[in-house]
mmCIF file of C-alpha atoms and ligand atoms in Angstrom:
data_model
loop_
_atom_site.group_PDB
_atom_site.id
_atom_site.type_symbol
_atom_site.label_atom_id
_atom_site.label_comp_id
_atom_site.label_asym_id
_atom_site.label_seq_id
_atom_site.Cartn_x
_atom_site.Cartn_y
_atom_site.Cartn_z
ATOM 1 C CA UNK H 1 0.000 0.000 0.000
ATOM 2 C CA UNK H 2 1.133 3.541 -0.703
ATOM 3 C CA UNK H 3 0.017 6.611 1.251
ATOM 4 C CA UNK H 4 0.926 10.142 0.223
ATOM 5 C CA UNK H 5 0.664 13.408 2.136
ATOM 6 C CA UNK H 6 2.504 16.679 2.521
ATOM 7 C CA UNK H 7 3.320 19.138 5.255
ATOM 8 C CA UNK H 8 4.170 22.808 4.912
ATOM 9 C CA UNK H 9 6.714 24.736 6.954
ATOM 10 C CA UNK H 10 7.084 28.477 7.526
ATOM 11 C CA UNK H 11 10.601 29.571 8.443
ATOM 12 C CA UNK H 12 11.487 32.784 10.263
ATOM 13 C CA UNK H 13 15.233 33.175 9.653
ATOM 14 C CA UNK H 14 17.701 32.815 6.770
ATOM 15 C CA UNK H 15 19.200 29.708 8.410
ATOM 16 C CA UNK H 16 16.893 27.691 10.624
ATOM 17 C CA UNK H 17 16.807 24.127 11.864
ATOM 18 C CA UNK H 18 13.212 22.978 12.368
ATOM 19 C CA UNK H 19 12.453 19.691 14.131
ATOM 20 C CA UNK H 20 9.641 18.045 12.136
ATOM 21 C CA UNK H 21 9.680 14.662 13.932
ATOM 22 C CA UNK H 22 6.281 15.110 15.602
ATOM 23 C CA UNK H 23 4.662 16.348 12.370
ATOM 24 C CA UNK H 24 5.958 13.270 10.539
ATOM 25 C CA UNK H 25 4.739 10.967 13.317
ATOM 26 C CA UNK H 26 1.285 12.625 13.160
ATOM 27 C CA UNK H 27 1.020 11.734 9.470
ATOM 28 C CA UNK H 28 2.011 8.138 10.268
ATOM 29 C CA UNK H 29 -0.659 8.079 13.026
ATOM 30 C CA UNK H 30 -3.370 9.213 10.600
ATOM 31 C CA UNK H 31 -3.184 6.341 8.096
ATOM 32 C CA UNK H 32 -3.506 2.568 8.192
ATOM 33 C CA UNK H 33 0.085 1.560 7.386
ATOM 34 C CA UNK H 34 1.718 -0.241 10.333
ATOM 35 C CA UNK H 35 5.134 -1.089 8.950
ATOM 36 C CA UNK H 36 7.135 0.030 5.965
ATOM 37 C CA UNK H 37 9.194 3.029 5.025
ATOM 38 C CA UNK H 38 8.561 6.767 4.818
ATOM 39 C CA UNK H 39 10.337 9.039 2.389
ATOM 40 C CA UNK H 40 10.509 12.686 3.492
ATOM 41 C CA UNK H 41 11.306 14.930 0.521
ATOM 42 C CA UNK H 42 11.761 18.705 0.423
ATOM 43 C CA UNK H 43 10.679 20.216 -2.881
ATOM 44 C CA UNK H 44 13.093 23.160 -2.616
ATOM 45 C CA UNK H 45 16.695 23.548 -3.766
ATOM 46 C CA UNK H 46 17.689 25.825 -0.874
ATOM 47 C CA UNK H 47 16.643 23.515 1.955
ATOM 48 C CA UNK H 48 17.516 20.064 3.256
ATOM 49 C CA UNK H 49 16.143 17.125 5.220
ATOM 50 C CA UNK H 50 18.498 15.452 7.675
ATOM 51 C CA UNK H 51 18.428 13.167 10.710
ATOM 52 C CA UNK H 52 20.517 13.968 13.773
ATOM 53 C CA UNK H 53 20.407 14.861 17.465
ATOM 54 C CA UNK H 54 18.351 17.822 18.669
ATOM 55 C CA UNK H 55 20.859 19.217 21.159
ATOM 56 C CA UNK H 56 21.159 23.009 21.277
ATOM 57 C CA UNK H 57 24.979 23.170 21.332
ATOM 58 C CA UNK H 58 25.288 20.597 18.563
ATOM 59 C CA UNK H 59 22.890 22.530 16.335
ATOM 60 C CA UNK H 60 25.029 25.666 16.779
ATOM 61 C CA UNK H 61 28.152 23.587 16.002
ATOM 62 C CA UNK H 62 26.416 22.316 12.872
ATOM 63 C CA UNK H 63 25.566 25.844 11.710
ATOM 64 C CA UNK H 64 29.119 27.069 12.334
ATOM 65 C CA UNK H 65 30.699 24.068 10.579
ATOM 66 C CA UNK H 66 28.398 24.453 7.578
ATOM 67 C CA UNK H 67 29.390 28.132 7.293
ATOM 68 C CA UNK H 68 33.093 27.226 7.655
ATOM 69 C CA UNK H 69 32.819 24.788 4.730
ATOM 70 C CA UNK H 70 30.544 26.997 2.596
ATOM 71 C CA UNK H 71 30.828 30.680 3.537
ATOM 72 C CA UNK H 72 27.906 32.996 2.734
ATOM 73 C CA UNK H 73 29.961 35.164 0.391
ATOM 74 C CA UNK H 74 32.655 33.624 -1.791
ATOM 75 C CA UNK H 75 32.305 35.270 -5.236
ATOM 76 C CA UNK H 76 29.925 32.540 -6.350
ATOM 77 C CA UNK H 77 28.753 32.663 -9.981
ATOM 78 C CA UNK H 78 25.110 31.967 -9.035
ATOM 79 C CA UNK H 79 25.124 35.131 -6.886
ATOM 80 C CA UNK H 80 25.240 37.182 -10.109
ATOM 81 C CA UNK H 81 21.684 36.069 -11.004
ATOM 82 C CA UNK H 82 20.231 35.115 -7.613
ATOM 83 C CA UNK H 83 22.008 36.069 -4.408
ATOM 84 C CA UNK H 84 21.745 32.691 -2.672
ATOM 85 C CA UNK H 85 24.529 30.447 -4.012
ATOM 86 C CA UNK H 86 25.645 29.396 -0.523
ATOM 87 C CA UNK H 87 22.088 28.193 0.227
ATOM 88 C CA UNK H 88 22.071 25.960 -2.860
ATOM 89 C CA UNK H 89 25.594 24.663 -2.161
ATOM 90 C CA UNK H 90 24.703 23.710 1.409
ATOM 91 C CA UNK H 91 21.641 21.902 0.055
ATOM 92 C CA UNK H 92 23.840 19.995 -2.429
ATOM 93 C CA UNK H 93 25.869 18.594 0.453
ATOM 94 C CA UNK H 94 23.022 17.920 2.887
ATOM 95 C CA UNK H 95 20.501 16.396 0.474
ATOM 96 C CA UNK H 96 16.783 16.862 -0.022
ATOM 97 C CA UNK H 97 15.343 13.660 1.434
ATOM 98 C CA UNK H 98 15.574 10.916 4.032
ATOM 99 C CA UNK H 99 13.941 7.492 4.078
ATOM 100 C CA UNK H 100 13.168 6.078 7.510
ATOM 101 C CA UNK H 101 11.666 2.719 8.549
ATOM 102 C CA UNK H 102 8.274 2.522 10.266
ATOM 103 C CA UNK H 103 7.721 -0.245 12.832
ATOM 104 C CA UNK H 104 4.355 -0.722 14.593
ATOM 105 C CA UNK H 105 3.197 2.732 13.434
ATOM 106 C CA UNK H 106 6.273 4.426 14.925
ATOM 107 C CA UNK H 107 9.019 6.269 13.104
ATOM 108 C CA UNK H 108 11.919 3.875 13.780
ATOM 109 C CA UNK H 109 14.556 6.487 14.606
ATOM 110 C CA UNK H 110 17.113 6.076 17.385
ATOM 111 C CA UNK H 111 16.604 7.491 20.873
ATOM 112 C CA UNK H 112 18.772 10.525 20.127
ATOM 113 C CA UNK H 113 17.631 11.093 16.575
ATOM 114 C CA UNK H 114 15.220 13.709 15.242
ATOM 115 C CA UNK H 115 14.149 14.590 11.716
ATOM 116 C CA UNK H 116 15.008 18.138 10.697
ATOM 117 C CA UNK H 117 13.947 20.467 7.943
ATOM 118 C CA UNK H 118 16.902 22.780 7.321
ATOM 119 C CA UNK H 119 15.975 26.207 5.973
ATOM 120 C CA UNK H 120 18.954 27.580 4.039
ATOM 121 C CA UNK H 121 17.386 30.667 2.416
ATOM 122 C CA UNK H 122 14.597 31.916 4.609
ATOM 123 C CA UNK H 123 12.457 33.337 5.884
ATOM 124 C CA UNK H 124 9.939 31.615 3.613
ATOM 125 C CA UNK H 125 6.304 30.622 3.823
ATOM 126 C CA UNK H 126 4.852 27.334 2.613
ATOM 127 C CA UNK H 127 7.975 25.248 2.228
ATOM 128 C CA UNK H 128 6.476 21.969 1.039
ATOM 129 C CA UNK H 129 7.654 18.576 2.220
ATOM 130 C CA UNK H 130 6.220 15.606 0.378
ATOM 131 C CA UNK H 131 5.747 12.393 2.345
ATOM 132 C CA UNK H 132 5.439 8.969 0.739
ATOM 133 C CA UNK H 133 4.755 5.939 2.917
ATOM 134 C CA UNK H 134 5.142 2.478 1.405
ATOM 135 C CA UNK H 135 4.137 -0.463 3.560
ATOM 136 C CA UNK H 136 1.324 -2.647 4.822
HETATM 137 ZN ZN1 ZN X 1 19.217 30.577 -6.435
#
């Protein structure tokens, strides 16, 4: 069986890490699939979906490390037409989707794992995340 849904996110800063774990679990709660896999896909090229630990210091370390690797301003060619090259480049490295197992109607992430939407070029309204659940 396949179930499809989407969630929308509003961001409030240029760079923002938004924990979407409970929103994803709510979608899993609302359908009849008990076990399978969920694909969480951001439909935007200046955002990312990642899984990691929601610890305040770590999230600041992540932001700093990302900016060390890909600074905001580095004479990027894309900045000539659209001043957000660093946002796209960060998205290239982080990726736009995650697939996570579902066991007994629960997102089968580890104790210290959360699912994050990473806003890389906010603030934006109506960032769309498409969810596809395959299972039985
Ligand atoms: Zn762009």
